[in-house]
XYZ file of C-alpha atoms in Angstrom:
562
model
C 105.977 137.604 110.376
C 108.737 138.617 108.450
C 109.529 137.621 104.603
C 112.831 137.266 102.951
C 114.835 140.077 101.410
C 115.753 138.131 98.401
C 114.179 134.789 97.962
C 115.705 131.703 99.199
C 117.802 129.289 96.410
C 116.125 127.437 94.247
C 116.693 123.843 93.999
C 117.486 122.218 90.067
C 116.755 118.908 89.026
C 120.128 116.703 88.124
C 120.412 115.877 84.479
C 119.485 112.520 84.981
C 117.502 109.667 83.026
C 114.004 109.970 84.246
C 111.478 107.213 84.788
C 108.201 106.769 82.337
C 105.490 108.735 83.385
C 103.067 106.808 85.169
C 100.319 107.449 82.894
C 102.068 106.039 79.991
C 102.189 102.707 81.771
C 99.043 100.213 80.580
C 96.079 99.953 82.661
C 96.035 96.935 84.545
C 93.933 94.267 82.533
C 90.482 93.698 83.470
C 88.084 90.916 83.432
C 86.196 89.498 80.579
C 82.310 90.335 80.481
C 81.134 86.993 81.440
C 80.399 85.493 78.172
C 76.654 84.742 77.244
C 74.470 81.895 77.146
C 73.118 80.151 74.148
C 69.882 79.028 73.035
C 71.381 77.254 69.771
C 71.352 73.719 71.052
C 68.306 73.348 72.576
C 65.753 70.403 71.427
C 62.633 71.615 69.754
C 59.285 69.913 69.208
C 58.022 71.008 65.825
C 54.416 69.161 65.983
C 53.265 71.973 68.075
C 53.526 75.766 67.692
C 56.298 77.117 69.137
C 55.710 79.086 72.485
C 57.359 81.585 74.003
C 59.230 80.943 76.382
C 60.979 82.751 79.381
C 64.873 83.197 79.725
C 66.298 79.833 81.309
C 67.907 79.793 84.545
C 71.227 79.543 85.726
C 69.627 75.606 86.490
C 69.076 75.397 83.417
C 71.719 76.426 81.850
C 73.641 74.328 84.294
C 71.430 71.122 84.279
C 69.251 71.095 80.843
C 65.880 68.794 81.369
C 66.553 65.485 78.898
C 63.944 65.195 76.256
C 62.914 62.915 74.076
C 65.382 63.593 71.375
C 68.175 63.124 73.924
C 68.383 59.581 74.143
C 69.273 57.336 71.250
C 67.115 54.510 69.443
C 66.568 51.423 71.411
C 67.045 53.040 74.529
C 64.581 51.636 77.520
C 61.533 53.875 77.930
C 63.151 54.304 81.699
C 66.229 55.927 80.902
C 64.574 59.645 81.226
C 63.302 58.811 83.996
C 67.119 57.876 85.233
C 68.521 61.434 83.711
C 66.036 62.867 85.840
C 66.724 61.447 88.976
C 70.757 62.260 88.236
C 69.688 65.588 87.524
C 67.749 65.616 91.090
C 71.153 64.300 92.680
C 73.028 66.857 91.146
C 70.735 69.665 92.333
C 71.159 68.328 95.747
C 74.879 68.673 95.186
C 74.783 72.169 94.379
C 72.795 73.111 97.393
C 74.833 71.063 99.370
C 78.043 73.742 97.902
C 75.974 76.969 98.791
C 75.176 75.694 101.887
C 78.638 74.714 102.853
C 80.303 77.975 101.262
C 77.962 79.909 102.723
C 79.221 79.091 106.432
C 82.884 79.461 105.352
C 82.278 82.720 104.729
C 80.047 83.411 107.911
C 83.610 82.175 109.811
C 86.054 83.733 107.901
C 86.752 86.110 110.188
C 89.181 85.600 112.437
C 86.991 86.992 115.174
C 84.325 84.066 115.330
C 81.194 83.105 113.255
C 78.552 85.635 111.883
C 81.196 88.166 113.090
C 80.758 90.071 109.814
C 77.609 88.904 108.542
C 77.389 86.627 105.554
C 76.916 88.756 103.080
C 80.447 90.465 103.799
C 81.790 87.034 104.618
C 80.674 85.768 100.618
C 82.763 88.948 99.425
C 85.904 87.767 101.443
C 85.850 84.255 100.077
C 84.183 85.156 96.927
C 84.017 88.092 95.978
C 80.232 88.253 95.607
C 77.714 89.090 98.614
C 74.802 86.191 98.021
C 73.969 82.777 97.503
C 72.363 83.703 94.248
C 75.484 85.821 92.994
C 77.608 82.629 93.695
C 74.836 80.607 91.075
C 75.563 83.700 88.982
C 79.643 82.982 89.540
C 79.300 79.539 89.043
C 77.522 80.324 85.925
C 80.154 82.242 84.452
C 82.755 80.233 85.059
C 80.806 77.532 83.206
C 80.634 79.489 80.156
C 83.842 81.051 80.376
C 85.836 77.384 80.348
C 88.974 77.077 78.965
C 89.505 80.707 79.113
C 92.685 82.346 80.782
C 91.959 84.742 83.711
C 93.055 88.105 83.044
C 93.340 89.176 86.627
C 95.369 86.536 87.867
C 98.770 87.822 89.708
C 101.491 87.634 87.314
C 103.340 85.588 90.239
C 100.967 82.741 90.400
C 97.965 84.357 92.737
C 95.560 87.237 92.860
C 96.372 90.095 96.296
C 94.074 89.953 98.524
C 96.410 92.671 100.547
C 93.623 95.826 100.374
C 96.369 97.565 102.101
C 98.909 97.488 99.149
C 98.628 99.658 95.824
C 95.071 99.192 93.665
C 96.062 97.383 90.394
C 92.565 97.335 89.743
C 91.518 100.950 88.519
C 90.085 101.256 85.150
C 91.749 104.723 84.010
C 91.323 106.912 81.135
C 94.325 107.484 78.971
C 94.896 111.142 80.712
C 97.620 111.879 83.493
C 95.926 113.108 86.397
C 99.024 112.245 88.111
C 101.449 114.960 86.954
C 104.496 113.359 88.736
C 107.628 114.955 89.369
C 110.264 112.106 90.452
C 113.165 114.096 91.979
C 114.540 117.381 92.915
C 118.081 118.229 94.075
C 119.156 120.882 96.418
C 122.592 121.930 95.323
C 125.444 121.393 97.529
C 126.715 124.899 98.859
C 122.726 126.133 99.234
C 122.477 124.787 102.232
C 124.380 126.170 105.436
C 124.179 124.475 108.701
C 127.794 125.876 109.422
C 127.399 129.431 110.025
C 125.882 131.314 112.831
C 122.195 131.671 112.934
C 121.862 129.414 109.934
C 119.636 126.592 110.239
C 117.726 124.044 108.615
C 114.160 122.737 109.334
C 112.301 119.987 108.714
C 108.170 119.576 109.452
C 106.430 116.634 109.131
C 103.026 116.111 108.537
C 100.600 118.979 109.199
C 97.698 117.904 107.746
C 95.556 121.601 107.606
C 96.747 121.842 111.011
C 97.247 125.593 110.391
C 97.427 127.012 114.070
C 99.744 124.542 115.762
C 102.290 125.411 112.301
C 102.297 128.947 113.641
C 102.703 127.903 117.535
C 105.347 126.470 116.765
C 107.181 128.645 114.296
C 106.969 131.296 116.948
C 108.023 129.153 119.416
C 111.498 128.562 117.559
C 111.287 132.292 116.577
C 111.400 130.908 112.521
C 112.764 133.490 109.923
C 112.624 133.058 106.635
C 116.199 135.150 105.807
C 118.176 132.558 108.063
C 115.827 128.979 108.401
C 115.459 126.789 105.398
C 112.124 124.690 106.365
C 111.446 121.757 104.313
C 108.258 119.711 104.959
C 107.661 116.128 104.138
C 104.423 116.428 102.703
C 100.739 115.280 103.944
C 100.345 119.546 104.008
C 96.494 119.130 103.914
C 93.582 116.920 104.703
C 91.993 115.873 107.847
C 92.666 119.007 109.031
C 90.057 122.204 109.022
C 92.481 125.251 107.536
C 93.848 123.443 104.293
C 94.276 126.228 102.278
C 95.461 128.295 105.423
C 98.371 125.641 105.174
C 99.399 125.853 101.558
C 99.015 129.394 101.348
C 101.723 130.398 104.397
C 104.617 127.754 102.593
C 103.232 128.910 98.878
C 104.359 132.561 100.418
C 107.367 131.851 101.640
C 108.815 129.287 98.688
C 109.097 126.337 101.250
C 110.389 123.445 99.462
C 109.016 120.069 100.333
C 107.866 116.788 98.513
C 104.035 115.316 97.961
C 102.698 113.205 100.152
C 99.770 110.818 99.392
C 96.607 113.231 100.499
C 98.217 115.966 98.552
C 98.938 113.910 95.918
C 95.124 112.601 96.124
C 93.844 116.316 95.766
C 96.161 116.690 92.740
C 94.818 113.684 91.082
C 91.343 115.012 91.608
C 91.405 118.284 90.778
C 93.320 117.486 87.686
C 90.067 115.280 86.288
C 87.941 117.904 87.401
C 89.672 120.311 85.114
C 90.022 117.767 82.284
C 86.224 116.823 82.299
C 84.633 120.567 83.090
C 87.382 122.412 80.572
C 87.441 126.295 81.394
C 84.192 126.132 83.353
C 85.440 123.312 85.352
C 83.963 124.459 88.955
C 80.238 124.516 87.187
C 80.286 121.472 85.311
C 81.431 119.792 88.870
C 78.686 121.468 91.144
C 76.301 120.337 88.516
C 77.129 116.677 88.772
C 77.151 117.260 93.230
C 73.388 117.004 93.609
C 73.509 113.239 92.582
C 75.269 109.936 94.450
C 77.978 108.580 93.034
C 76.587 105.824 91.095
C 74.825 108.430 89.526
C 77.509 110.477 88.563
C 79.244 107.550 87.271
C 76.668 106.452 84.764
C 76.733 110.122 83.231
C 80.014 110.886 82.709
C 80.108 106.968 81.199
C 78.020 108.619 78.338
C 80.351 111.620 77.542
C 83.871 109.352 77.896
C 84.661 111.775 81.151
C 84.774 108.536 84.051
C 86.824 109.754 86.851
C 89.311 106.383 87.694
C 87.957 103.918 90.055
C 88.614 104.157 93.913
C 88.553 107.813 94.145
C 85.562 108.792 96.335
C 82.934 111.324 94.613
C 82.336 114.489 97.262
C 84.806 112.775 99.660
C 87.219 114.890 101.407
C 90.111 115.455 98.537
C 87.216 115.785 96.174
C 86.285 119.030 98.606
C 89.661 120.223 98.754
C 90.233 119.999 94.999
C 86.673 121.583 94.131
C 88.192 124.880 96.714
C 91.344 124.909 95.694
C 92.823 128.742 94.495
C 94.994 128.103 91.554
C 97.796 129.253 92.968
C 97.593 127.112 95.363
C 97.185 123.640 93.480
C 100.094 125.341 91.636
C 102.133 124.926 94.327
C 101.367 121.418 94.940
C 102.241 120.205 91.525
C 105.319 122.120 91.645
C 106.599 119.360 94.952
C 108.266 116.506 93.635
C 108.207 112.858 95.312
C 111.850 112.939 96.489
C 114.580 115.520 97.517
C 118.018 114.911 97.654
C 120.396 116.796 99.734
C 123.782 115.652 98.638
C 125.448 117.843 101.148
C 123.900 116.229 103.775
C 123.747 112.872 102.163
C 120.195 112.709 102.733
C 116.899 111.908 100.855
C 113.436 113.470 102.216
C 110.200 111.202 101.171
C 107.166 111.245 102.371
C 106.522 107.536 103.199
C 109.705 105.924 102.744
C 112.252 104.120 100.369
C 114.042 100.821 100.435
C 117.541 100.485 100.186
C 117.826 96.847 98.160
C 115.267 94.935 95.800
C 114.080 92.286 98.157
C 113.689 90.043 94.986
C 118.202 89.745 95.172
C 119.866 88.513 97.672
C 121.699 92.148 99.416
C 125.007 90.979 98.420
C 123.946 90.641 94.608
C 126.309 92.777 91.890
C 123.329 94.472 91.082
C 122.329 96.242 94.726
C 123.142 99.965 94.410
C 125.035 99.449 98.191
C 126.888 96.476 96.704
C 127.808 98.117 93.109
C 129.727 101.479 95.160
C 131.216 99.197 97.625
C 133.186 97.584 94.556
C 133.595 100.968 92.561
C 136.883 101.761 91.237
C 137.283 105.193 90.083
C 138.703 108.126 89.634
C 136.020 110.113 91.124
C 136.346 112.412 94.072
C 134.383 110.510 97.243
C 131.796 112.902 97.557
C 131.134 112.545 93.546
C 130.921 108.631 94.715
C 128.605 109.271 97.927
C 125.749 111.541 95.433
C 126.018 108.608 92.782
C 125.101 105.575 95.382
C 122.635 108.231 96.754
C 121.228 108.162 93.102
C 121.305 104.749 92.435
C 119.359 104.209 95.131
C 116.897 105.791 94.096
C 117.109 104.758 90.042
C 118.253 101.337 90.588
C 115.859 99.836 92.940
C 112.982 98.892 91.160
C 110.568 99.390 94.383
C 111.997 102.953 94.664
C 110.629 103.912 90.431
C 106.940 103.224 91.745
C 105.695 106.672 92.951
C 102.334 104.656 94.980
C 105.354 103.085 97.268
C 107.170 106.822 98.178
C 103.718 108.134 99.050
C 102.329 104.999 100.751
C 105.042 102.682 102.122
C 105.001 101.658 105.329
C 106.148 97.893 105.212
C 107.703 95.572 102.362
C 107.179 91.799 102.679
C 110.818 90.662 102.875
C 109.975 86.418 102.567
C 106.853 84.427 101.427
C 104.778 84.622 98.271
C 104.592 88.275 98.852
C 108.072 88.986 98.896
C 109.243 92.407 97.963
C 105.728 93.571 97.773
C 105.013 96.896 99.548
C 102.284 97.670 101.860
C 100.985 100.875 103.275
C 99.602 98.618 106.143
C 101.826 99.186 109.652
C 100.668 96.121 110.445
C 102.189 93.844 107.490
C 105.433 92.825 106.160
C 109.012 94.318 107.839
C 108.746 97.797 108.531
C 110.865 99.337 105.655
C 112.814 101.336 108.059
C 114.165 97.989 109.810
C 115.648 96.940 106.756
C 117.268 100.307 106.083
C 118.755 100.132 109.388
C 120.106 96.760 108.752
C 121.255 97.444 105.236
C 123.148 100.833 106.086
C 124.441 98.961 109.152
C 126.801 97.271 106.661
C 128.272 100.269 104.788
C 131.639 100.951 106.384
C 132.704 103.797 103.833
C 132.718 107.699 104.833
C 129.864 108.967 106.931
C 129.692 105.738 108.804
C 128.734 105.945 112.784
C 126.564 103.225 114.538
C 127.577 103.462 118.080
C 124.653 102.485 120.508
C 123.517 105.835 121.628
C 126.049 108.132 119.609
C 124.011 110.934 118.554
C 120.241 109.815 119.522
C 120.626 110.096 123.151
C 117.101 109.131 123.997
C 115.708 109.770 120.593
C 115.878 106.292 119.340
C 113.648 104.439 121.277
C 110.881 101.501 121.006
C 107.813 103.450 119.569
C 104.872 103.533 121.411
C 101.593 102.370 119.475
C 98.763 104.892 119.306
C 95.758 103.248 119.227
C 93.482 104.703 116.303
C 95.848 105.622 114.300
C 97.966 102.218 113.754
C 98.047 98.792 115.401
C 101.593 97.484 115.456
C 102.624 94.169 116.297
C 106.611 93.705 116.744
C 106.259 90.364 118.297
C 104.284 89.175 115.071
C 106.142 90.864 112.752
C 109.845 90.310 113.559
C 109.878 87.038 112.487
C 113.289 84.553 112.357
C 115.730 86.294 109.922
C 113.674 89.524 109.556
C 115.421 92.981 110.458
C 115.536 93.389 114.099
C 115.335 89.878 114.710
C 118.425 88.011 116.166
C 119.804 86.730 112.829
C 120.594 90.110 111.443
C 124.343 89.038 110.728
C 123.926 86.640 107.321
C 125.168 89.359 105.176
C 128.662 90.932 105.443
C 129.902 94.612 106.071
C 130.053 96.722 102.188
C 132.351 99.531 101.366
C 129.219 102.004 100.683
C 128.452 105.137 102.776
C 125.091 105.338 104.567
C 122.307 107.621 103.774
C 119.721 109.424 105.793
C 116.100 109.446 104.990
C 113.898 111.812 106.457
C 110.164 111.146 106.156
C 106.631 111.444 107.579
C 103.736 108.635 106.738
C 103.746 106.456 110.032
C 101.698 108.844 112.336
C 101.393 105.750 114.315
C 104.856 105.155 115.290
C 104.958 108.010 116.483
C 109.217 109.471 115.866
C 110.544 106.587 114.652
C 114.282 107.675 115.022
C 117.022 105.388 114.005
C 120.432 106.260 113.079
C 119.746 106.852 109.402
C 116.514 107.659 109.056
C 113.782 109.982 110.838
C 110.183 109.493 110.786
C 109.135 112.892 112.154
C 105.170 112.445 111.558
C 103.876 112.807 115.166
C 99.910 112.925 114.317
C 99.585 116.421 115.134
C 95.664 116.093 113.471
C 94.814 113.226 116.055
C 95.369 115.601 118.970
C 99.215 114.649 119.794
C 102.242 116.979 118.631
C 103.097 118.573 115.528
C 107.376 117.835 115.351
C 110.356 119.795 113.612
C 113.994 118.196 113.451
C 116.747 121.374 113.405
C 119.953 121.361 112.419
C 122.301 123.922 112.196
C 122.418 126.999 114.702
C 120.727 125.335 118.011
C 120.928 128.061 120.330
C 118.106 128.616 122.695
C 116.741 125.475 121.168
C 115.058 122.304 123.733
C 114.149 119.031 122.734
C 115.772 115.188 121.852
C 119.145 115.015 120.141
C 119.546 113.330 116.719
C 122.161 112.806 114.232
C 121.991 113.103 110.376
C 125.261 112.563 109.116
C 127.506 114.637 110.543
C 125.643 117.177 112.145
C 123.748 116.802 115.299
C 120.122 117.946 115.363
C 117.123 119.222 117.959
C 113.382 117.560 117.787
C 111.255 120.308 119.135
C 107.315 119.865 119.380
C 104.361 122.059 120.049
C 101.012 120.407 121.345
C 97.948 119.508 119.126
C 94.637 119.519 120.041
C 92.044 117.397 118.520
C 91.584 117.813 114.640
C 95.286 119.683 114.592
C 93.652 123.129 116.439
């Protein structure tokens, strides 16, 4: 394989305002300890010694047994007999409610009774997996009266969506994050023009190091004329990881993070924060124990890694082999790259287009704000500032979990304009792209049935495994793709092209301005490139992004990406 006689441009980041770092942000609140129980107002007999006695139950607590000194003066010698026969009653109530709750979580799944067990059933409902944690819950909420819950959704309801970002994570003060928002490849760096000049983009490889080199020989790739970008997802899954990162590390490839790189990142960053300059030691030290364990220790020395990360999991293996050249190179890829002269934005999962909390046509929507634009500015000056906006001004877009995760965004319902990596919730985001950029009638506008996809743009086909879709479910009465798709009128804004990888499970998901390219090369199916530029010699589906026509060429996978 060849290498470059001078290395390939480097791309700059735009002097542009840049969001808060993610670790700056608060941690999300958490609950209160549950608040303890008091002895205080108990009745005492002082004619006798006092005994010791055990710790009271949750009964009670709940239900204190009436003594003497409970009832008042001139009270019938029958009235403790009555407070215990109410406190009977009221026992029988209680077990009545763990009974009862107990079979609504035995059928809360929608597949039948006992279809998960009742322990995991108690969790759904409750949160808790027994009858005597519920006593336990009901106790605490007893105690705790009249105070505010802390982990109540600031829109009226906790998520139950597992599928959407954690909010949940109790993290130390210490970015393990290391986000970098955007990079820009200059305009005039990139030549699809020219003769032998092309440009490349991967999509997901996932360590899937021998079907990467199938099919850069099979395009006969060279690094003094190609420009490959990838879309992230680089390792995982797949067995040659650091086979992967080393081969684009050599060759400069530009790309941006996708959510298993950015998962090795986060843990290889703690390792090196708790371990200091012996990192690797202090880590195989802590690998003989479980993770409960390992927990409880570092909780001693302040050194907690942040909750939902798995301990000896499959990032945590990547991270603990990583070369540091290598995990270099993966902090060095930012979430987003914007190719102004294509008009184009690469992301790993995906972006939307409008806040779904505004109505599209609002002032504030980037699309909306250039359609009305007065201004001197030159219209290519005007195209790379809605591209921007996009980007900066939709509130969805400034979360990095959504670029690395998104798959769906609810667009109606108590949900709305919440983003899910699920492919089975919400609207796919790429549906409402397609229906917002339908509306732009500016420069770089073209959304004639069949213009430039030829077959290419098709229905995907579900992969069973990987992703369950549902369209029929999903495309609900005023949804994108559904038949009221016209409630919104045509804008003056230019489109823009999103390439991206994330939805294995669609398979290429290839509509006119944007290209899901992630073909699940790992699960045994194809690893996919999208050319543009020089397509001599070159077989596969015809695309469009912008102006300039493009190839999809794919080599086969076999299981685990060999």
């Amino acid at each position: 394989m060849t290498h470059p006689s001078s290395p390939p441009p480097t791309a700059y980041d735009p002097p542009l305002p840049r969001p808060s770092s993610p670790s700056s942000l608060p941690s999300p609140p958490t609950s209160p300890p549950p608040a303890s129980y008091s002895n205080q107002h108990r009745s005492q007999s002082y004619d006798r010694p006092l005994l010791r006695r055990s710790k009271p139950s949750i009964l009670d607590e709940l239900l204190p047994t009436p003594t003497t000194s409970s009832f008042q003066s001139g009270q019938t010698p029958t009235d403790p007999l009555s407070h215990v026969i109410r406190r009977a009653g009221s026992v029988a109530v209680i077990a009545i409610f763990l009974l009862s709750i107990t079979f609504m979580a035995s059928t809360s799944s929608s597949t039948g009774v006992l279809s998960k067990g009742a322990a995991s059933g108690l969790r759904e409902v409750f949160g808790v997996g027994s009858q005597a944690d519920v006593g336990n819950w009901i106790g605490e909420i007893a105690s705790a009266s009249g105070q505010q819950d802390e982990t109540s959704d600031d829109q009226g309801g906790s998520d139950t969506d597992s599928e959407s970002e954690p909010t949940d994570q109790v993290r130390p003060d210490v970015d393990f994050d290391h986000y970098k928002m955007l990079r820009t490849i200059p305009p005039g760096t990139i030549d699809v023009s020219s003769a032998g000049q092309r440009l490349i983009f991967i999509g997901d490889i996932h360590g899937s190091y021998d079907p990467l080199i199938r099919l850069m020989d099979q395009i006969s790739y060279t690094p003094s004329t190609d420009r490959l970008i990838h879309v992230g997802d680089l390792i995982a899954k797949g067995s040659k990881n650091n086979e992967v990162l080393e081969w684009m590390r050599e060759r400069r490839i530009l790309g941006v993070r996708g959510n298993h790189d950015q998962a090795v990142i986060q843990w290889r960053g703690w390792m090196e924060w708790a371990g200091g300059e012996d990192w690797q030691a202090y880590v195989d030290s802590l690998s003989f124990d479980d993770e409960k364990a390992v927990r409880k220790e570092l909780k001693k020395h302040g050194k907690e890694f942040p909750g939902g990360w798995e301990w000896k999991g499959q990032h945590w293996e990547i991270a603990r082999a990583l070369p540091k050249n290598l995990y270099m190179y993966l902090l060095d890829l930012p979430l987003v790259l914007h190719l102004p002269s294509l008009h184009s934005i690469v992301v790993h999962a995906g972006l939307l287009p409008i806040n779904p909390n505004d109505s599209p046509s609002a002032p504030a929507q980037p699309l909306v704000q250039f359609s009305n634009l007065t201004s001197d500015l030159d219209q290519e000056s005007i195209r790379n500032s809605e591209e921007i906006s996009i980007l900066f001004d939709v509130p969805q877009n400034q979360v990095p979990w959504n670029l690395l995760n998104m798959r769906g965004v609810y667009m109606k319902g108590k949900k709305k304009a919440k983003v899910t990596k699920s492919g089975k919730k919400g609207t796919p985001w790429s549906d409402v792209w397609k229906k917002e950029m339908k509306r732009c009638r500016g420069a770089g506008r073209w959304f004639v049935d069949g213009m430039g996809e030829m077959g290419a743009e098709k229905v995907s086909q579900v992969d069973e495994g990987i992703e369950e879709l549902d369209e029929e479910k999903r495309q609900k009465p005023g949804s994108p793709g559904s038949s009221a798709q016209s409630e919104e009128g045509d804008l003056g804004c230019s489109p823009v092209t999103v390439i991206y990888g994330h939805a294995a499970g669609r398979g290429l998901d290839i509509k006119p301005f944007s290209k899901g390219i992630d073909t699940g090369c790992v699960y045994g199916r194809q690893l996919t490139i999208l050319v543009l530029g020089d397509l001599k010699g070159l077989k596969g589906e015809s695309v469009r992004v912008g102006d300039h026509q493009g190839i999809l060429v794919s080599v086969q996978c076999g299981e685990g990406g060999i």
